Coordinates of C-alpha atoms in Angstrom, one line a residue:
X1 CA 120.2 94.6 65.3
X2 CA 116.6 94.7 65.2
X3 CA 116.0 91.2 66.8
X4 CA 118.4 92.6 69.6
X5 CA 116.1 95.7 69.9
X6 CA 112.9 93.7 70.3
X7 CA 114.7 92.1 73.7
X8 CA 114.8 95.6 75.3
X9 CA 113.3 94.9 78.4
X10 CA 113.6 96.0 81.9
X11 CA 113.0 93.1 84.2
X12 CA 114.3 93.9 88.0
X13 CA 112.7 91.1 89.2
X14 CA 115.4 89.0 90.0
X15 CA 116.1 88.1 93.6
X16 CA 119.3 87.0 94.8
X17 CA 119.0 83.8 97.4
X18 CA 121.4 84.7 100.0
X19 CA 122.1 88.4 98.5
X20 CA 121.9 91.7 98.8
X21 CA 118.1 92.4 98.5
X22 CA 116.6 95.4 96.4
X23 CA 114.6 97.9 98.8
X24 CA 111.2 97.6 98.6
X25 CA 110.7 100.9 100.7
X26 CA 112.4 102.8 97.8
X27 CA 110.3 101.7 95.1
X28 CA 107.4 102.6 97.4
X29 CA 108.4 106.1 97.7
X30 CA 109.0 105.9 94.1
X31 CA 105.7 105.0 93.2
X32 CA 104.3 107.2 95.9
X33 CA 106.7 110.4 94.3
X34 CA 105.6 109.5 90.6
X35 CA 101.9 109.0 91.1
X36 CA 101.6 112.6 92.7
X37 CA 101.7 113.8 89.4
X38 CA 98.6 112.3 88.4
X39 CA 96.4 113.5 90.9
X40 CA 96.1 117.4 90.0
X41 CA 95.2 116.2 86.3
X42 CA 92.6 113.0 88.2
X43 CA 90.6 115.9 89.3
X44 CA 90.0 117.2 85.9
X45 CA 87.4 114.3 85.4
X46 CA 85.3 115.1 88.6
X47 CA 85.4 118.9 88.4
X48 CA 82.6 119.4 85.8
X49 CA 80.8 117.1 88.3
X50 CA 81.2 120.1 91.1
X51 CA 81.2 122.9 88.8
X52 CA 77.9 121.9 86.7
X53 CA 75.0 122.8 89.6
X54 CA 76.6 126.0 89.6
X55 CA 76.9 126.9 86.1
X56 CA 73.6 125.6 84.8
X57 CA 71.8 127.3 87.9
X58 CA 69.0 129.7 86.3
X59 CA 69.8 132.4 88.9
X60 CA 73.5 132.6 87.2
X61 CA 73.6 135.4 85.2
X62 CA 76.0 133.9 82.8
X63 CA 74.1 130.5 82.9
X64 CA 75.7 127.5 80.5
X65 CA 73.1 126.3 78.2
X66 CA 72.8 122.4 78.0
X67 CA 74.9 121.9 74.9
X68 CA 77.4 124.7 76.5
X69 CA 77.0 122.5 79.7
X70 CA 77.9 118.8 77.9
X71 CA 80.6 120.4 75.8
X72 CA 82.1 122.1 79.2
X73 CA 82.2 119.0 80.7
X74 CA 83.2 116.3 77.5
X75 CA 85.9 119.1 76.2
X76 CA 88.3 117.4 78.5
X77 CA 87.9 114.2 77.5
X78 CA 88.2 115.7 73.6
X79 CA 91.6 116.8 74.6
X80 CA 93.1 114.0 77.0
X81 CA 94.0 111.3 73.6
X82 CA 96.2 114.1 72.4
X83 CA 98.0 114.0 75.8
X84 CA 98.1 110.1 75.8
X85 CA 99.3 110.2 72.2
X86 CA 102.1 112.9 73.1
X87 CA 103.5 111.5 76.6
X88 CA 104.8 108.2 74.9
X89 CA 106.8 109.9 72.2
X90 CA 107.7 112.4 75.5
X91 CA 108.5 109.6 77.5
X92 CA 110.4 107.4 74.7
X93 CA 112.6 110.5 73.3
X94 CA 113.2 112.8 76.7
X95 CA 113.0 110.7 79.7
X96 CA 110.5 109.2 82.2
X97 CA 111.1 112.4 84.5
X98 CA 110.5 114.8 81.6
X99 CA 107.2 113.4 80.5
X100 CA 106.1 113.4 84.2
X101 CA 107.6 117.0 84.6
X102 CA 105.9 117.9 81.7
X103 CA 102.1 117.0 83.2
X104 CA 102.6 119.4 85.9
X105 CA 103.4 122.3 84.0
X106 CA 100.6 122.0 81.6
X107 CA 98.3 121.2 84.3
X108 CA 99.3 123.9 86.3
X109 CA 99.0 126.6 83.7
X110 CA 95.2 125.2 83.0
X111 CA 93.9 124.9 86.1
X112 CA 94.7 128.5 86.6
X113 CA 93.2 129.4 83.2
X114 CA 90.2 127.5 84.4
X115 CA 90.3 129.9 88.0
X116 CA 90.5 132.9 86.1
X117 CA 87.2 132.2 84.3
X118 CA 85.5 132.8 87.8
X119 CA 87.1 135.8 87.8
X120 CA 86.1 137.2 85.2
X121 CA 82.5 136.1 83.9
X122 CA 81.9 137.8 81.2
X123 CA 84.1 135.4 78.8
X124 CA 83.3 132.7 81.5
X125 CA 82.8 130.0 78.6
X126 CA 85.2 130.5 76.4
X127 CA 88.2 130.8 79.3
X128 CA 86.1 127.7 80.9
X129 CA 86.9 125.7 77.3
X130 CA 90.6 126.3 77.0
X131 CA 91.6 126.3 80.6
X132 CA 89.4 122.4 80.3
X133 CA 91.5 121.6 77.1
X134 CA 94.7 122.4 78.6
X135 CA 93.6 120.0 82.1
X136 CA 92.5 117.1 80.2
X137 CA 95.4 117.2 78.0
X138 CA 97.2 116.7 81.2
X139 CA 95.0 114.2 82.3
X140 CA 96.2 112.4 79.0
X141 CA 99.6 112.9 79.8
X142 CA 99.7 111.4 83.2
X143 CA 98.0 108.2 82.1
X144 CA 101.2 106.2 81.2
X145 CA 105.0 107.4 82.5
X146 CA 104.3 106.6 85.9
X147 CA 102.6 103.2 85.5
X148 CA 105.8 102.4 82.9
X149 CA 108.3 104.0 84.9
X150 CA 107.1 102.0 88.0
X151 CA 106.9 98.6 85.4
X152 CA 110.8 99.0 84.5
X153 CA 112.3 100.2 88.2
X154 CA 110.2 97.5 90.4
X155 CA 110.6 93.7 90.7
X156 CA 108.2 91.4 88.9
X157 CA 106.5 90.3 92.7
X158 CA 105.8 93.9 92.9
X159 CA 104.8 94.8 89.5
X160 CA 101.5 94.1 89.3
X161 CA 100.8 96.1 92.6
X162 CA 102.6 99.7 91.3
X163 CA 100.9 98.8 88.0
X164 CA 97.8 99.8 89.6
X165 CA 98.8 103.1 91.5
X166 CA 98.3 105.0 88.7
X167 CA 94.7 104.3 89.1
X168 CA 94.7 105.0 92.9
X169 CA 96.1 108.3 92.6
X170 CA 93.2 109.4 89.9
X171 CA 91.0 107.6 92.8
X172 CA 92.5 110.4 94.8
X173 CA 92.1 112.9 92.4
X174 CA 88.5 112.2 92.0
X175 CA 88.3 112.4 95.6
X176 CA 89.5 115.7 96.6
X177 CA 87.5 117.3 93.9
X178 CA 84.4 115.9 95.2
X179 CA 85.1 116.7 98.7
X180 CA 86.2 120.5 97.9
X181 CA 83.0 120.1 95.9
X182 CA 80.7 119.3 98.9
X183 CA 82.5 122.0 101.4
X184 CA 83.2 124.7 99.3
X185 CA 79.7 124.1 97.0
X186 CA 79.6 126.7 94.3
X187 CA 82.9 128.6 94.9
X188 CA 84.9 126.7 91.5
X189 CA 87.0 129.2 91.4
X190 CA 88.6 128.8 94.7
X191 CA 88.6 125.0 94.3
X192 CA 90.5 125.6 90.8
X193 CA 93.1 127.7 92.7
X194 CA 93.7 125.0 95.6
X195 CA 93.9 122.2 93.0
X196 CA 96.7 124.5 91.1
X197 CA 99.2 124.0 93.9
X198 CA 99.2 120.4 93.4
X199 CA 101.1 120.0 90.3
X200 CA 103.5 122.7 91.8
X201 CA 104.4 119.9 94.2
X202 CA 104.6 117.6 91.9
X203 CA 107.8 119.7 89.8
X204 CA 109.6 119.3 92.9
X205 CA 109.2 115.9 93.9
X206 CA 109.7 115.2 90.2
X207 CA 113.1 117.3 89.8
X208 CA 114.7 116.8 93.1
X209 CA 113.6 112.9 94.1
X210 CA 112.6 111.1 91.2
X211 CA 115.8 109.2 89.5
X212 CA 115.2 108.3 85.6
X213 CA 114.4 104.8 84.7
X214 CA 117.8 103.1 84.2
X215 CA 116.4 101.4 81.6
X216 CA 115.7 104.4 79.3
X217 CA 119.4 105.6 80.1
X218 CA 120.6 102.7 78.4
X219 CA 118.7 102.8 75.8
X220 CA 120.2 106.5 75.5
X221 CA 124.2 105.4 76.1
X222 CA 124.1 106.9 79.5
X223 CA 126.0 103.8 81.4
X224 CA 127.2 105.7 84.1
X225 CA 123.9 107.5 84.8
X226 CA 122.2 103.9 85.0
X227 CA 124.2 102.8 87.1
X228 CA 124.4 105.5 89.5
X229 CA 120.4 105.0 89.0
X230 CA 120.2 101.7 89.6
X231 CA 122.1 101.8 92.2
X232 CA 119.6 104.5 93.9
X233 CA 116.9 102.3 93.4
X234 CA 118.0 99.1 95.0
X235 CA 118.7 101.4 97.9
X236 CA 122.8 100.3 97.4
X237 CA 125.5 102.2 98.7
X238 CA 127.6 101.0 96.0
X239 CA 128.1 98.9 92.4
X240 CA 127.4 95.7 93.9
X241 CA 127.2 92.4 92.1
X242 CA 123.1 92.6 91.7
X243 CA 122.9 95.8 90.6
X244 CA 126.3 94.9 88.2
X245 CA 124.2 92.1 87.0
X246 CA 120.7 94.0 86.2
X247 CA 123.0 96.4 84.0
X248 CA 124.7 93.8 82.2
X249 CA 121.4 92.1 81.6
X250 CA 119.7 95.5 80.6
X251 CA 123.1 95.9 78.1
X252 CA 123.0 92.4 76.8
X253 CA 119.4 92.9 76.0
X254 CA 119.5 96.2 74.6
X255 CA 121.3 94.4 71.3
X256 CA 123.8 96.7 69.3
X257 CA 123.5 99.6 67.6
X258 CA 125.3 100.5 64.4
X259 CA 126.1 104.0 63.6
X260 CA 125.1 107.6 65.4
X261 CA 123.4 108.8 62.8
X262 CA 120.6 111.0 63.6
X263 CA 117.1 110.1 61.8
X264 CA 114.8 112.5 60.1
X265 CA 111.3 112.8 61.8
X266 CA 109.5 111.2 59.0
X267 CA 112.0 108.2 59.2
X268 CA 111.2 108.0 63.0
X269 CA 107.5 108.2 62.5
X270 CA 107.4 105.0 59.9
X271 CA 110.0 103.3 62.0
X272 CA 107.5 103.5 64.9
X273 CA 104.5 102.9 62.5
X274 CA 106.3 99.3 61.4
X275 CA 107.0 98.1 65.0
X276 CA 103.5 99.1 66.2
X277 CA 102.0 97.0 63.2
X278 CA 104.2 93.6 64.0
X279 CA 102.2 91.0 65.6
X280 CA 103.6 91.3 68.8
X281 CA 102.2 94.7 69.2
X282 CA 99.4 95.0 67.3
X283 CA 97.8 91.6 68.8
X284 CA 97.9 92.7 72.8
X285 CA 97.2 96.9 70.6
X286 CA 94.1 95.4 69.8
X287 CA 92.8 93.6 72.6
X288 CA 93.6 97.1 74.9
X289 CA 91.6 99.3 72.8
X290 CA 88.7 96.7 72.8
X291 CA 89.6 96.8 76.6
X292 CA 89.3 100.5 76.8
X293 CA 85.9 100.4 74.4
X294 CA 84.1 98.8 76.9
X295 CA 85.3 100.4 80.3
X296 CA 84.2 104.1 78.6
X297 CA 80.8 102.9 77.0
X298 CA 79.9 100.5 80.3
X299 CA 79.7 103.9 82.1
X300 CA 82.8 103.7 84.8
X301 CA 84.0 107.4 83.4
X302 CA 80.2 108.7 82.4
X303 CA 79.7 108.6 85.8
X304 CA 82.8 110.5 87.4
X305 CA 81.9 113.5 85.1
X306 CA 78.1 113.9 85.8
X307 CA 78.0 112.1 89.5
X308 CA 75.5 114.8 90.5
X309 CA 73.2 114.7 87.7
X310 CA 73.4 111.2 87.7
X311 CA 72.7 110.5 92.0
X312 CA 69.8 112.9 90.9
X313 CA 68.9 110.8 87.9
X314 CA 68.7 107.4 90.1
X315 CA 66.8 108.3 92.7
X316 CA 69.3 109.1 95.5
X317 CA 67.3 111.0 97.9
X318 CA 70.9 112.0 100.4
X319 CA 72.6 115.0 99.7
X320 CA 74.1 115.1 96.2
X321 CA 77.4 116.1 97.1
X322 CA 77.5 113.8 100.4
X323 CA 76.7 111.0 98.2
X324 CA 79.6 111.8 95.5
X325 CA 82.3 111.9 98.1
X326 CA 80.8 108.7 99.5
X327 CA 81.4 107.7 96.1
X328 CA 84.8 109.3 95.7
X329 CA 85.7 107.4 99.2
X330 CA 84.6 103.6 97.7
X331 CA 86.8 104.2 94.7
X332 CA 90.0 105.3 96.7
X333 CA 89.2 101.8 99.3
X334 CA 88.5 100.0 96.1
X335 CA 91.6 101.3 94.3
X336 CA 94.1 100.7 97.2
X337 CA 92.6 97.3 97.9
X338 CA 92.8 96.5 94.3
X339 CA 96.8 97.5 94.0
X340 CA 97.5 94.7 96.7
X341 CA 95.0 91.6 95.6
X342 CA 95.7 92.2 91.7
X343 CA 99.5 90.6 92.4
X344 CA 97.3 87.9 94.0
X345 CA 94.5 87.0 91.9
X346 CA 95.7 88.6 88.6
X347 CA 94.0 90.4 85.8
X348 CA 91.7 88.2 84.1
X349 CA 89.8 87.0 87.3
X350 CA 89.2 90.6 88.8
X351 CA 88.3 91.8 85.4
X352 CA 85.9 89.4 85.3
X353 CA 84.1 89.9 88.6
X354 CA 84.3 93.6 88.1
X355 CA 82.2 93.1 84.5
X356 CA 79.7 90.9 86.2
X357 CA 79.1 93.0 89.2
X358 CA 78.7 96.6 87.2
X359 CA 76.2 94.7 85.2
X360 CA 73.9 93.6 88.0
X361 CA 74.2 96.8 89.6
X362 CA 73.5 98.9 86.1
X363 CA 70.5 96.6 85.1
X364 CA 68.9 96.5 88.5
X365 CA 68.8 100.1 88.9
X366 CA 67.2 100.6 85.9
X367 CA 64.8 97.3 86.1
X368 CA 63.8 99.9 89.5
X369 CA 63.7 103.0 88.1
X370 CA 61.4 102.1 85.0
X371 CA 59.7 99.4 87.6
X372 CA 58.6 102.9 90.1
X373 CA 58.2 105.1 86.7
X374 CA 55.5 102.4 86.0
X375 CA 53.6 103.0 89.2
X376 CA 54.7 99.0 89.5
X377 CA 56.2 99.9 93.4
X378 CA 53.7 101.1 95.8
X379 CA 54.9 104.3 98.2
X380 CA 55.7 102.2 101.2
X381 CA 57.8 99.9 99.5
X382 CA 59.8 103.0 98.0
X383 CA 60.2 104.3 101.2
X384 CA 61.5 100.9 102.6
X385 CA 64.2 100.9 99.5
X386 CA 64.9 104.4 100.5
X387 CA 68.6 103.6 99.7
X388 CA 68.9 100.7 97.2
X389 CA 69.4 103.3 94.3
X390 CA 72.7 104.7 96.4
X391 CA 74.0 101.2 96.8
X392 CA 73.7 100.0 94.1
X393 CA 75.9 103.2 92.9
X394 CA 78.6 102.6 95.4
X395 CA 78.6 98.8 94.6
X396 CA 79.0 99.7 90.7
X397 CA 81.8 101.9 91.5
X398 CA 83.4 99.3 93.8
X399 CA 83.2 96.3 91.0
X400 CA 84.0 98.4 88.5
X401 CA 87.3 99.7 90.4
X402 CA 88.3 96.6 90.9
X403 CA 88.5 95.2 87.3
X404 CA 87.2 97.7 84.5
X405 CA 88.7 101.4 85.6
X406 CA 92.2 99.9 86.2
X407 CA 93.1 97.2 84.2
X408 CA 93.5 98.4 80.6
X409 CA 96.0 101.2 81.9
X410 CA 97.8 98.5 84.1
X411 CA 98.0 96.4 81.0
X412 CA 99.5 99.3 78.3
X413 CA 102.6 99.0 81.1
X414 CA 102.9 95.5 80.5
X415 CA 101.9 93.7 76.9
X416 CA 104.0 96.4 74.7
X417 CA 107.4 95.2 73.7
X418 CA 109.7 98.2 75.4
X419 CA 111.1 99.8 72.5
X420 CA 107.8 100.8 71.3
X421 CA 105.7 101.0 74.7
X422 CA 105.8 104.4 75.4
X423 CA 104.3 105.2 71.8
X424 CA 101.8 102.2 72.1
X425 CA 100.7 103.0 75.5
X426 CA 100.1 106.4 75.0
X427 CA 97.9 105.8 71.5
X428 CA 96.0 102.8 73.6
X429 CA 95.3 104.9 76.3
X430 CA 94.4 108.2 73.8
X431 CA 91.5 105.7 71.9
X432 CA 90.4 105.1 75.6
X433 CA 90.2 108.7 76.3
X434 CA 89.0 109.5 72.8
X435 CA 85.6 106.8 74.0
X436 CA 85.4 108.8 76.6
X437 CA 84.8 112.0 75.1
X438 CA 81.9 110.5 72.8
X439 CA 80.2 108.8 75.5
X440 CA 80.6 112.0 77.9
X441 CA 79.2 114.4 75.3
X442 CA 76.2 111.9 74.3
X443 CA 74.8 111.4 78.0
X444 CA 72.7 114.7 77.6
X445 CA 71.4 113.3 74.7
X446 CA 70.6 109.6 75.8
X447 CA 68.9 111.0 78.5
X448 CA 66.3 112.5 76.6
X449 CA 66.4 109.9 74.0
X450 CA 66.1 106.6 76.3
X451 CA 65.2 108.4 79.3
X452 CA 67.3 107.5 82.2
X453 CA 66.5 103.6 83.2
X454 CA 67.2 103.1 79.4
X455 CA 70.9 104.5 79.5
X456 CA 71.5 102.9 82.9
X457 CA 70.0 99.7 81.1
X458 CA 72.9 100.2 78.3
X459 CA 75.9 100.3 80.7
X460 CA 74.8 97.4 81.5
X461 CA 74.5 95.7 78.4
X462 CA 78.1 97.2 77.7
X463 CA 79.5 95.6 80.8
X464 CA 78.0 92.8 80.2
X465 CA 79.6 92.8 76.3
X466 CA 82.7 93.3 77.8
X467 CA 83.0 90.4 80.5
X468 CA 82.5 88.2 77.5
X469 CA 85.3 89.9 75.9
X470 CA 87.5 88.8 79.0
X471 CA 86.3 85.1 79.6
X472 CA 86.9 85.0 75.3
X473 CA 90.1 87.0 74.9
X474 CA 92.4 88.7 77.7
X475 CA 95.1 87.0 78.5
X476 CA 96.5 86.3 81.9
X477 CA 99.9 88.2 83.0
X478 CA 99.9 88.2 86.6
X479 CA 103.6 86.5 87.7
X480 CA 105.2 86.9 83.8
X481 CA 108.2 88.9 83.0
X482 CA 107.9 91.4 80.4
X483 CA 109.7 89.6 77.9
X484 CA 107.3 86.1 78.4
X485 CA 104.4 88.4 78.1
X486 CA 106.3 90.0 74.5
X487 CA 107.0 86.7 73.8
X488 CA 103.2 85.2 74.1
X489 CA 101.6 87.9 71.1
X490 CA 104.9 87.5 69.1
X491 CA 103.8 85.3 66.0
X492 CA 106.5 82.9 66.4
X493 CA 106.0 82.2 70.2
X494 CA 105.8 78.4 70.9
X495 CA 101.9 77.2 71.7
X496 CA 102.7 76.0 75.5
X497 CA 103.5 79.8 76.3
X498 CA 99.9 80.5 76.4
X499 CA 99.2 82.9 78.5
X500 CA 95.2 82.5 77.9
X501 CA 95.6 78.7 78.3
X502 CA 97.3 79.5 81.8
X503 CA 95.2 81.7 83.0
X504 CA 92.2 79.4 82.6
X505 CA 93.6 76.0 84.2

């Protein structure tokens, strides 16, 4: 029974030479319908971005000290690994739609929590710290049942593109807060009140267009759902022989189960805690969260969450906000140009040109910064470089889209076998967040420690740390099914299924 269980997978990938052929304008809605849900909670990391001028202004009478200030904006990022470790378990036990249904009520409910704080200044911080715990728990939520629900319903030429929307659709997120930011300035309430109706959209698209993953539903002994499902999602009018054969194979694969008897939660919880500590897990476990460790302490999040403080910090002499929603706009073109050449170029060579190019950028800004704070760059040569320090931002923020940002949540989609991905993703994804958080709430304090060229000096030492990581460890998965890529970190796999070895010829 339990070998059978470990073949669980969902692989729609098969196309029929001469057949009926699956739609791919469904599973672009799909992913277009899905990802919605992500952006509301997205703009969670950019908002303390928007909201800190305003807050930490000396004319405000209810001003937020600096440690109020770095706990306002890190609080998120405290609360988004609970999200990430609840949405597998979410996603495993209720459904793909009910953990995506589930982001948008909780992000809903904060972001007005966070409105009402405008409202109502006198207990400013304290409704300012729940109303941030409840929108980056959402932001932890959203990080995985899109991405997994787009990795089981779309075909293996298409995977590695909707692996990546997730990513674009924070891009978005991002985005919109910056530019509500830069024309609404100081008014957070009102841009917390617009970004509330998001998520509202999201509940419909969610309960009204979104089938659930037909692979979950036979997991669950809902055949005629799946089918019905399936059906849906190749864009078929009826039970024809593809779809017939993707349910068979998704059957065949699911293995047999004996009995209907109903587990206590503690049996659950050490059932999950043996799969997630087989090799086939724990191997592709550990190279995510190593993934994650380095995208969060290279800087490509820091950065999101003080991107005023920090244009201010390197020199940027444009208009703060103008130069965040320039910012905003690279990592959306980055993001959408990444979803199409990832299926192309795979993983491990945009992960690599990403770590290389945030760690030129990183350590040239600071060489410059420390290089002017030496008197080393005479006035008219400053004046000449007027905007190196703002491309050099923009060019980090475009390498590091393309590689660092994405990747490790494109990959919790992929290297977990399925009956335990929801749970692994989620806990990946939470340590990811969880780096987050620390290196968030210690910028304050490495700015006044190492003074500014010295942190940007770090991020690049990080980045660079973590492109040796890559060329050393990360395996290649770009044109695998989901059952070679299980098969590759399970112990027993045989040595000419090397993923690595691949990857590198």
């Amino acid at each position: 029974m339990e070998d059978g269980d470990q073949k669980v997978e969902n692989e729609f990938s098969q196309q029929h030479e001469g057949g009926f052929k699956r739609s791919v304008a469904k599973q672009v809605i799909l992913g277009l319908l899905t990802n919605f849900s992500s952006i509301a909670p997205s703009m969670s990391l950019g908002f303390s971005a928007v909201a800190l001028p305003a807050l930490t202004d000396i004319s405000n009478e209810y001003v937020l000290s600096k440690n109020e200030a770095s706990w306002f904006a890190s609080i998120a990022s405290l609360a988004t690994p609970f999200g990430c470790i609840f949405s597998g378990p979410i996603a495993d036990r209720f459904g793909r739609r009910s953990a995506m249904f589930c982001i948008n009520v909780v992000c809903f409910i904060g972001w007005l929590i966070v409105a009402s704080a405008y409202y109502f200044p006198e207990h400013q911080y304290a409704i300012l710290l729940v109303g941030r715990l409840l929108t980056g728990l959402s932001t932890g939520l959203s990080s995985i049942p899109a991405t997994i629900y787009m990795a089981e319903i779309s075909s293996a030429k298409l995977r590695g593109v909707f692996c990546t929307w997730n990513s674009v659709f924070f891009a978005i997120g991002v985005l919109i807060i910056y530019f509500l930011g830069f024309v609404l300035k100081d008014n957070w309430g009102v841009i917390s009140l617009i970004t509330a109706a998001f998520p509202c959209v999201g509940m419909i698209f969610v309960s009204f267009l979104v089938p659930e993953s037909p692979s979950w539903l036979i997991r669950k002994d809902r055949f005629d759902e799946a089918k019905h499902n399936m059906c849906n999602i190749f864009g078929a009018q009826d039970y024809i022989p593809e779809v017939q054969q993707e349910i068979e194979k998704l059957i065949k694969n699911r293995g047999v189960k004996t009995g209907n008897t109903q587990k206590s939660i503690l049996d659950q919880v050490v059932k999950k805690v043996k799969y997630l500590i087989k090799p086939n897990c724990l191997k592709p476990f550990a190279l995510v969260t190593t993934f994650f460790f380095f995208q969060q302490f290279s800087g490509t999040f820091v950065i999101v969450f003080y991107a005023i403080d920090i244009v201010k910090e390197a020199g940027v002499e444009l208009d703060a906000y103008l130069t965040i929603v320039m910012i905003g706009v690279v990592r959306l073109i980055t993001a959408m140009l990444v979803s199409y050449v990832s299926k192309i170029f795979g993983r491990r060579p945009l992960s690599l040109l990403s770590g290389s190019g945030m760690t030129v950028c990183m350590i040239a800004l600071a060489g410059y910064i420390l290089a002017i704070s030496q008197g080393k760059v005479a006035q008219e040569t400053q004046d000449s470089l007027l905007f190196l320090p703002v491309v050099l931002l923009l060019f980090y923020f475009f390498t590091s889209t393309i590689g660092f940002l994405p990747m490790p949540f494109a990959m919790c989609a992929e290297v977990f076998p399925a009956k335990i991905r929801g749970t692994a993703s989620g806990l990946a994804s939470g340590f990811g967040y969880f780096f987050n958080f620390i290196t968030v709430k210690i910028y304050p304090t490495m700015i006044e420690g190492i003074g500014r060229q010295g942190v940007f000096f770090f991020y690049g030492a990080m980045a660079l740390a973590g492109t040796v990581f890559i060329v050393a460890l990360l395996p290649e998965t770009k044109g695998k099914s989901l059952q070679e890529i299980e098969e590759f970190f399970d112990k027993k796999r045989p040595k000419r299924n090397s993923l690595l070895k691949e990857s590198l010829q």
